[in-house]
Amino acid sequence: MNRRAVLLLPLMGLETVRAQAAKVRLVGYLSLAPPGIGLRAFRSALQALGYVESHNLRLLTRSADGHTDRLDEHVAGLLAHKVDVLVVVSTATAVAAHKATTTTPIVFVSVIDPLKVGLVASLARPGGNITGIAGWVGNAGFAGKWIELLKEAAPEITRVAVLSNAANPQTAQQLSEIEVAGRALQLRLELLDAGNPAALERALGDTVARGAQGLLVAGDPFFSVQQARITRFAASRRLPAVYFFRSFVEAGGLMSYGAHQEDSYRRAAAYVDRILKGERPADLPVELPARFELVINRRAARDIGLALPAALLMRADDVIE
C-alpha cells in the first residue's frame, strides 16, 4: 500500500463515523384528507434540501381521512413521538395542533386566514410556535372567483348548488365571498351543508330537487376524500362544476381554481428546513400562495355537452384533454 493510501485511511474512517452519527430529524405530517400530490411534493422538496429518509430524516405521516373528530387523537400521537417539527394541512388540522402544543414547532399548509382564526399574532411576525403557507387571507375574493368562472363557463345557468361544510372554520368566509359574487351575477345560490357522508348524500339529492344547473364545491378536506363520488354525480347529472383543487379535474371534474398545490408544499418544506436549522416559527412570516392555477378538463366539458368559451380556455394554466 502506498503512503498516500495509508494517509487517507484515517480520513475515510472519520467520514464513515460522521455519516453514521448523522442526526435523524423527526418530522410529523398530518392531513385531514388522504395525502396525495402534496405529500409527494413535500417529500421531494425535503430530499432536494438534503434530507434523506432512513438516513437523516424520519417522516411520520398520518391522515384523518376526512374525520375532524379524529384530529386531536392524531395530533397527540405525533406529539408523543417528540417530533422536531409538526406539519399540518388544512385549517381544522392546524387549529387542533395549535391547541395541543405551544412548544413543538408547527408548519401549516392550506390554512384560510390564519390571523382571523387565531393561529398567529400577525402575518409578518407570527409570534408563537406556528407559521406556514396560507390558502388565502382576508377578503381576497378568491372564493368568489369560483362563481365567476362557473358563470363564464356556462353563461346560461341561473341556479347553482354550493356544497360546503358548516363544521369547517374556513366555510363562513368562503360562503360570504361566494354570496357576494353570486348576487353580482344575479345567480340563485342553493347553500347545502354536506360535511359528512350522510349530509353529502342529502345535499346531492337536494341539488337535483332544487333544479340546480351548476355545482360549486367549496374548499374542504372532506370533499377531497369524496372527490370521486362528487365528480361522478356532476357528470351523471350533466352539471357544470367548479372545484378548489386540480385533483378533482384529474378525477374527471370540469374545472378547478386554487393555489398551486405542489408549490405550496415545496415552500412548506423550506420552512421545515429553516426551523430544523435553528430558526423560530415566531420569526418566520406567514406566506401567501405564490401561484394560483386554473385547470380545465375539456373532455369532461364535451361529455356534458358544454362548449367552453375560447377566452376561458386560453386563460387556463392547464387543459386536460
Short mmCIF file of C-alpha atoms in Angstrom, two decimals:
data_model
loop_
_atom_site.label_atom_id
_atom_site.label_comp_id
_atom_site.label_asym_id
_atom_site.label_seq_id
_atom_site.Cartn_x
_atom_site.Cartn_y
_atom_site.Cartn_z
CA MET A 1 0.00 0.00 0.00
CA ASN A 2 1.48 3.39 -0.94
CA ARG A 3 1.97 6.25 1.52
CA ARG A 4 -0.96 8.28 0.10
CA ALA A 5 -3.40 5.41 0.67
CA VAL A 6 -2.16 4.97 4.24
CA LEU A 7 -2.74 8.66 4.97
CA LEU A 8 -6.26 8.54 3.52
CA LEU A 9 -7.43 5.64 5.70
CA PRO A 10 -7.94 7.68 8.91
CA LEU A 11 -9.82 10.35 6.95
CA MET A 12 -12.09 7.77 5.34
CA GLY A 13 -12.78 6.28 8.75
CA LEU A 14 -13.64 9.70 10.14
CA GLU A 15 -16.14 10.36 7.35
CA THR A 16 -17.76 6.97 7.99
CA VAL A 17 -18.15 7.79 11.67
CA ARG A 18 -19.65 11.16 10.81
CA ALA A 19 -22.11 9.58 8.41
CA GLN A 20 -23.14 7.00 10.99
CA ALA A 21 -23.58 9.72 13.58
CA ALA A 22 -25.76 11.94 11.34
CA LYS A 23 -28.63 13.19 13.45
CA VAL A 24 -32.00 11.83 12.35
CA ARG A 25 -34.62 14.57 12.39
CA LEU A 26 -38.19 13.53 13.13
CA VAL A 27 -40.94 15.32 11.22
CA GLY A 28 -44.65 14.65 11.73
CA TYR A 29 -47.12 15.19 8.90
CA LEU A 30 -50.88 15.26 9.50
CA SER A 31 -53.58 15.87 6.90
CA LEU A 32 -57.33 15.80 7.22
CA ALA A 33 -57.74 14.35 3.71
CA PRO A 34 -55.73 11.38 2.44
CA PRO A 35 -52.24 12.55 1.42
CA GLY A 36 -51.62 12.80 -2.30
CA ILE A 37 -49.78 15.17 -4.59
CA GLY A 38 -48.99 17.50 -1.68
CA LEU A 39 -47.12 14.89 0.33
CA ARG A 40 -45.19 13.79 -2.74
CA ALA A 41 -44.12 17.38 -3.43
CA PHE A 42 -43.21 17.89 0.23
CA ARG A 43 -41.07 14.74 0.29
CA SER A 44 -39.35 15.67 -2.96
CA ALA A 45 -38.56 19.17 -1.70
CA LEU A 46 -37.09 17.82 1.55
CA GLN A 47 -34.88 15.46 -0.45
CA ALA A 48 -33.68 18.36 -2.60
CA LEU A 49 -32.75 20.15 0.64
CA GLY A 50 -30.57 17.22 1.71
CA TYR A 51 -32.95 15.21 3.88
CA VAL A 52 -32.90 11.51 3.09
CA GLU A 53 -35.39 9.21 4.75
CA SER A 54 -33.77 6.37 6.71
CA HIS A 55 -30.53 8.40 6.80
CA ASN A 56 -31.06 11.82 8.41
CA LEU A 57 -34.86 12.08 8.29
CA ARG A 58 -37.78 10.12 9.62
CA LEU A 59 -41.18 11.25 8.35
CA LEU A 60 -44.24 10.14 10.29
CA THR A 61 -47.38 10.60 8.17
CA ARG A 62 -50.95 10.43 9.40
CA SER A 63 -54.35 11.11 7.83
CA ALA A 64 -57.73 11.57 9.49
CA ASP A 65 -59.47 10.56 6.23
CA GLY A 66 -61.88 13.46 6.48
CA HIS A 67 -62.86 12.80 10.11
CA THR A 68 -62.34 16.03 12.05
CA ASP A 69 -63.22 14.24 15.29
CA ARG A 70 -60.02 12.20 14.96
CA LEU A 71 -57.64 15.14 14.61
CA ASP A 72 -56.94 15.57 18.34
CA GLU A 73 -56.05 11.88 18.60
CA HIS A 74 -53.65 12.04 15.66
CA VAL A 75 -52.01 15.24 16.88
CA ALA A 76 -51.47 13.72 20.33
CA GLY A 77 -49.99 10.59 18.77
CA LEU A 78 -47.46 12.53 16.71
CA LEU A 79 -46.51 14.77 19.62
CA ALA A 80 -45.92 11.67 21.75
CA HIS A 81 -43.13 10.77 19.31
CA LYS A 82 -41.48 14.11 20.20
CA VAL A 83 -41.29 15.25 16.59
CA ASP A 84 -38.88 18.09 15.82
CA VAL A 85 -41.47 19.78 13.58
CA LEU A 86 -45.16 19.05 13.02
CA VAL A 87 -46.55 19.79 9.54
CA VAL A 88 -50.34 20.16 9.37
CA VAL A 89 -52.63 20.50 6.35
CA SER A 90 -55.95 22.46 6.49
CA THR A 91 -57.36 24.98 8.93
CA ALA A 92 -59.06 22.42 11.19
CA THR A 93 -55.84 20.40 11.47
CA ALA A 94 -53.79 23.50 12.26
CA VAL A 95 -56.28 24.58 14.94
CA ALA A 96 -56.09 21.13 16.57
CA ALA A 97 -52.29 21.21 16.59
CA HIS A 98 -52.14 24.78 17.89
CA LYS A 99 -54.46 23.83 20.75
CA ALA A 100 -52.32 20.81 21.65
CA THR A 101 -48.86 22.38 21.95
CA THR A 102 -47.21 25.76 22.48
CA THR A 103 -43.68 24.40 22.21
CA THR A 104 -43.34 22.00 19.27
CA PRO A 105 -42.75 23.98 16.05
CA ILE A 106 -45.70 23.75 13.64
CA VAL A 107 -45.75 24.47 9.91
CA PHE A 108 -49.17 24.67 8.27
CA VAL A 109 -50.34 24.44 4.65
CA SER A 110 -53.69 25.49 3.10
CA VAL A 111 -54.99 27.45 6.08
CA ILE A 112 -57.61 30.09 5.35
CA ASP A 113 -56.89 33.38 7.12
CA PRO A 114 -54.63 32.14 9.95
CA LEU A 115 -54.81 35.54 11.64
CA LYS A 116 -58.60 35.54 11.74
CA VAL A 117 -58.82 32.04 13.22
CA GLY A 118 -56.31 32.94 15.94
CA LEU A 119 -53.30 30.87 14.90
CA VAL A 120 -50.83 33.78 14.69
CA ALA A 121 -50.40 37.21 16.26
CA SER A 122 -49.66 38.77 12.88
CA LEU A 123 -48.75 37.57 9.41
CA ALA A 124 -45.37 39.31 9.45
CA ARG A 125 -44.40 38.05 12.92
CA PRO A 126 -46.50 35.04 13.95
CA GLY A 127 -45.14 35.29 17.49
CA GLY A 128 -45.71 31.70 18.64
CA ASN A 129 -44.73 28.20 17.63
CA ILE A 130 -46.68 28.13 14.36
CA THR A 131 -46.27 29.56 10.86
CA GLY A 132 -46.63 28.38 7.28
CA ILE A 133 -48.31 28.83 3.91
CA ALA A 134 -51.83 30.25 3.94
CA GLY A 135 -54.52 29.35 1.42
CA TRP A 136 -55.59 32.99 1.25
CA VAL A 137 -56.04 35.87 3.68
CA GLY A 138 -58.76 38.45 4.24
CA ASN A 139 -61.45 39.38 1.75
CA ALA A 140 -59.38 38.40 -1.25
CA GLY A 141 -62.39 37.47 -3.36
CA PHE A 142 -60.78 34.11 -4.02
CA ALA A 143 -63.90 32.05 -3.35
CA GLY A 144 -65.97 34.46 -5.40
CA LYS A 145 -63.74 33.64 -8.34
CA TRP A 146 -65.23 30.13 -8.40
CA ILE A 147 -68.68 31.52 -9.09
CA GLU A 148 -67.36 33.89 -11.73
CA LEU A 149 -65.57 31.08 -13.54
CA LEU A 150 -68.61 28.82 -13.41
CA LYS A 151 -70.83 31.53 -14.88
CA GLU A 152 -68.25 32.23 -17.59
CA ALA A 153 -68.03 28.54 -18.47
CA ALA A 154 -71.82 28.15 -18.59
CA PRO A 155 -73.40 31.61 -19.13
CA GLU A 156 -76.96 30.25 -19.27
CA ILE A 157 -77.05 28.97 -15.67
CA THR A 158 -79.17 30.86 -13.15
CA ARG A 159 -79.20 28.48 -10.15
CA VAL A 160 -76.10 26.97 -8.53
CA ALA A 161 -75.83 24.41 -5.74
CA VAL A 162 -72.98 25.17 -3.32
CA LEU A 163 -71.62 22.28 -1.26
CA SER A 164 -69.84 23.31 1.95
CA ASN A 165 -69.02 22.02 5.41
CA ALA A 166 -70.57 24.06 8.22
CA ALA A 167 -68.19 22.49 10.77
CA ASN A 168 -65.12 23.85 8.97
CA PRO A 169 -63.82 27.22 10.28
CA GLN A 170 -62.94 28.15 6.67
CA THR A 171 -66.52 27.88 5.47
CA ALA A 172 -68.08 31.14 6.67
CA GLN A 173 -65.65 33.34 4.79
CA GLN A 174 -65.85 31.23 1.66
CA LEU A 175 -69.65 31.41 1.63
CA SER A 176 -69.58 35.16 2.24
CA GLU A 177 -67.40 35.71 -0.83
CA ILE A 178 -69.43 33.26 -2.90
CA GLU A 179 -72.70 35.02 -1.98
CA VAL A 180 -71.30 38.46 -2.88
CA ALA A 181 -70.16 37.20 -6.30
CA GLY A 182 -73.42 35.31 -6.82
CA ARG A 183 -75.53 38.41 -6.20
CA ALA A 184 -73.41 40.43 -8.61
CA LEU A 185 -74.05 37.82 -11.29
CA GLN A 186 -77.75 37.52 -10.40
CA LEU A 187 -77.44 33.85 -9.57
CA ARG A 188 -79.70 31.93 -7.21
CA LEU A 189 -77.48 30.01 -4.79
CA GLU A 190 -78.61 26.85 -3.01
CA LEU A 191 -76.32 26.60 0.02
CA LEU A 192 -76.11 22.97 1.12
CA ASP A 193 -74.27 21.63 4.16
CA ALA A 194 -72.52 18.43 3.07
CA GLY A 195 -69.72 17.88 5.58
CA ASN A 196 -70.20 14.17 6.29
CA PRO A 197 -71.27 11.16 4.20
CA ALA A 198 -74.95 11.29 5.16
CA ALA A 199 -75.14 15.07 4.70
CA LEU A 200 -73.39 14.78 1.34
CA GLU A 201 -75.97 12.31 0.05
CA ARG A 202 -78.79 14.60 1.20
CA ALA A 203 -77.11 17.59 -0.43
CA LEU A 204 -76.68 15.81 -3.74
CA GLY A 205 -80.35 14.87 -3.65
CA ASP A 206 -81.27 18.48 -2.88
CA THR A 207 -79.11 19.64 -5.78
CA VAL A 208 -81.40 17.71 -8.11
CA ALA A 209 -84.64 18.53 -6.26
CA ARG A 210 -83.96 22.26 -6.31
CA GLY A 211 -83.19 22.32 -10.01
CA ALA A 212 -79.57 23.44 -9.79
CA GLN A 213 -77.96 24.00 -13.18
CA GLY A 214 -74.40 24.18 -11.86
CA LEU A 215 -72.36 22.95 -8.90
CA LEU A 216 -69.73 24.69 -6.77
CA VAL A 217 -67.76 22.65 -4.24
CA ALA A 218 -66.25 24.90 -1.56
CA GLY A 219 -62.82 24.15 -0.13
CA ASP A 220 -62.88 21.40 2.48
CA PRO A 221 -60.72 18.27 3.02
CA PHE A 222 -63.81 16.07 3.36
CA PHE A 223 -64.69 16.85 -0.24
CA SER A 224 -61.21 15.77 -1.29
CA VAL A 225 -61.95 12.41 0.33
CA GLN A 226 -65.23 12.28 -1.59
CA GLN A 227 -63.99 13.68 -4.90
CA ALA A 228 -64.77 10.52 -6.91
CA ARG A 229 -68.35 10.48 -5.62
CA ILE A 230 -68.88 14.18 -6.32
CA THR A 231 -67.33 14.27 -9.78
CA ARG A 232 -69.33 11.19 -10.83
CA PHE A 233 -72.52 12.85 -9.61
CA ALA A 234 -71.82 16.05 -11.54
CA ALA A 235 -71.09 14.08 -14.71
CA SER A 236 -74.19 11.91 -14.36
CA ARG A 237 -76.40 14.99 -13.96
CA ARG A 238 -74.54 16.89 -16.71
CA LEU A 239 -73.81 19.73 -14.30
CA PRO A 240 -71.02 22.22 -14.96
CA ALA A 241 -68.98 22.17 -11.76
CA VAL A 242 -66.05 24.06 -10.27
CA TYR A 243 -63.71 22.75 -7.56
CA PHE A 244 -60.89 24.03 -5.37
CA PHE A 245 -58.04 21.63 -6.32
CA ARG A 246 -56.84 20.22 -9.62
CA SER A 247 -57.12 16.67 -8.26
CA PHE A 248 -60.90 16.93 -8.88
CA VAL A 249 -60.26 17.78 -12.51
CA GLU A 250 -57.81 14.92 -12.86
CA ALA A 251 -60.56 12.68 -11.44
CA GLY A 252 -62.97 13.77 -14.17
CA GLY A 253 -64.30 17.10 -12.86
CA LEU A 254 -64.80 20.05 -15.18
CA MET A 255 -62.75 22.88 -13.71
CA SER A 256 -60.73 23.98 -10.67
CA TYR A 257 -59.16 27.17 -9.43
CA GLY A 258 -56.88 27.27 -6.42
CA ALA A 259 -53.40 27.59 -5.04
CA HIS A 260 -50.77 25.62 -6.91
CA GLN A 261 -50.57 22.64 -4.56
CA GLU A 262 -47.07 21.42 -5.35
CA ASP A 263 -45.62 24.90 -4.99
CA SER A 264 -47.22 25.47 -1.57
CA TYR A 265 -45.96 22.13 -0.21
CA ARG A 266 -42.44 22.75 -1.52
CA ARG A 267 -42.40 26.07 0.29
CA ALA A 268 -43.61 24.36 3.46
CA ALA A 269 -40.61 22.02 3.20
CA ALA A 270 -38.33 25.06 3.04
CA TYR A 271 -39.88 26.31 6.31
CA VAL A 272 -39.25 22.93 7.93
CA ASP A 273 -35.62 23.12 6.82
CA ARG A 274 -35.18 26.59 8.31
CA ILE A 275 -36.71 25.51 11.62
CA LEU A 276 -34.53 22.40 11.80
CA LYS A 277 -31.53 24.66 11.26
CA GLY A 278 -32.46 26.80 14.23
CA GLU A 279 -34.90 29.49 13.13
CA ARG A 280 -38.05 30.05 15.16
CA PRO A 281 -41.61 29.87 13.76
CA ALA A 282 -42.31 33.10 15.64
CA ASP A 283 -39.92 34.93 13.31
CA LEU A 284 -40.94 33.32 10.01
CA PRO A 285 -43.68 35.35 8.27
CA VAL A 286 -46.80 33.57 7.08
CA GLU A 287 -46.66 33.34 3.29
CA LEU A 288 -49.47 33.50 0.78
CA PRO A 289 -49.56 31.17 -2.22
CA ALA A 290 -47.18 32.42 -4.89
CA ARG A 291 -49.12 30.75 -7.69
CA PHE A 292 -52.75 30.02 -8.47
CA GLU A 293 -53.87 27.77 -11.29
CA LEU A 294 -56.96 27.37 -13.41
CA VAL A 295 -57.28 23.78 -14.67
CA ILE A 296 -59.92 22.68 -17.17
CA ASN A 297 -60.91 19.21 -18.31
CA ARG A 298 -62.02 19.61 -21.94
CA ARG A 299 -63.18 16.01 -22.18
CA ALA A 300 -65.45 16.48 -19.16
CA ALA A 301 -66.95 19.51 -20.90
CA ARG A 302 -67.63 17.51 -24.05
CA ASP A 303 -69.20 14.70 -22.03
CA ILE A 304 -71.83 17.05 -20.57
CA GLY A 305 -72.36 18.87 -23.85
CA LEU A 306 -70.73 22.12 -22.74
CA ALA A 307 -68.95 24.31 -25.29
CA LEU A 308 -66.35 26.23 -23.30
CA PRO A 309 -65.58 29.82 -24.35
CA ALA A 310 -62.28 30.16 -26.18
CA ALA A 311 -61.25 33.04 -23.91
CA LEU A 312 -61.61 30.82 -20.83
CA LEU A 313 -59.56 28.03 -22.38
CA MET A 314 -56.82 30.49 -23.31
CA ARG A 315 -56.56 31.69 -19.69
CA ALA A 316 -56.27 28.18 -18.28
CA ASP A 317 -52.91 27.19 -16.86
CA ASP A 318 -53.56 23.60 -17.87
CA VAL A 319 -56.14 22.00 -20.17
CA ILE A 320 -56.65 18.28 -19.76
CA GLU A 321 -57.75 16.64 -22.99
#
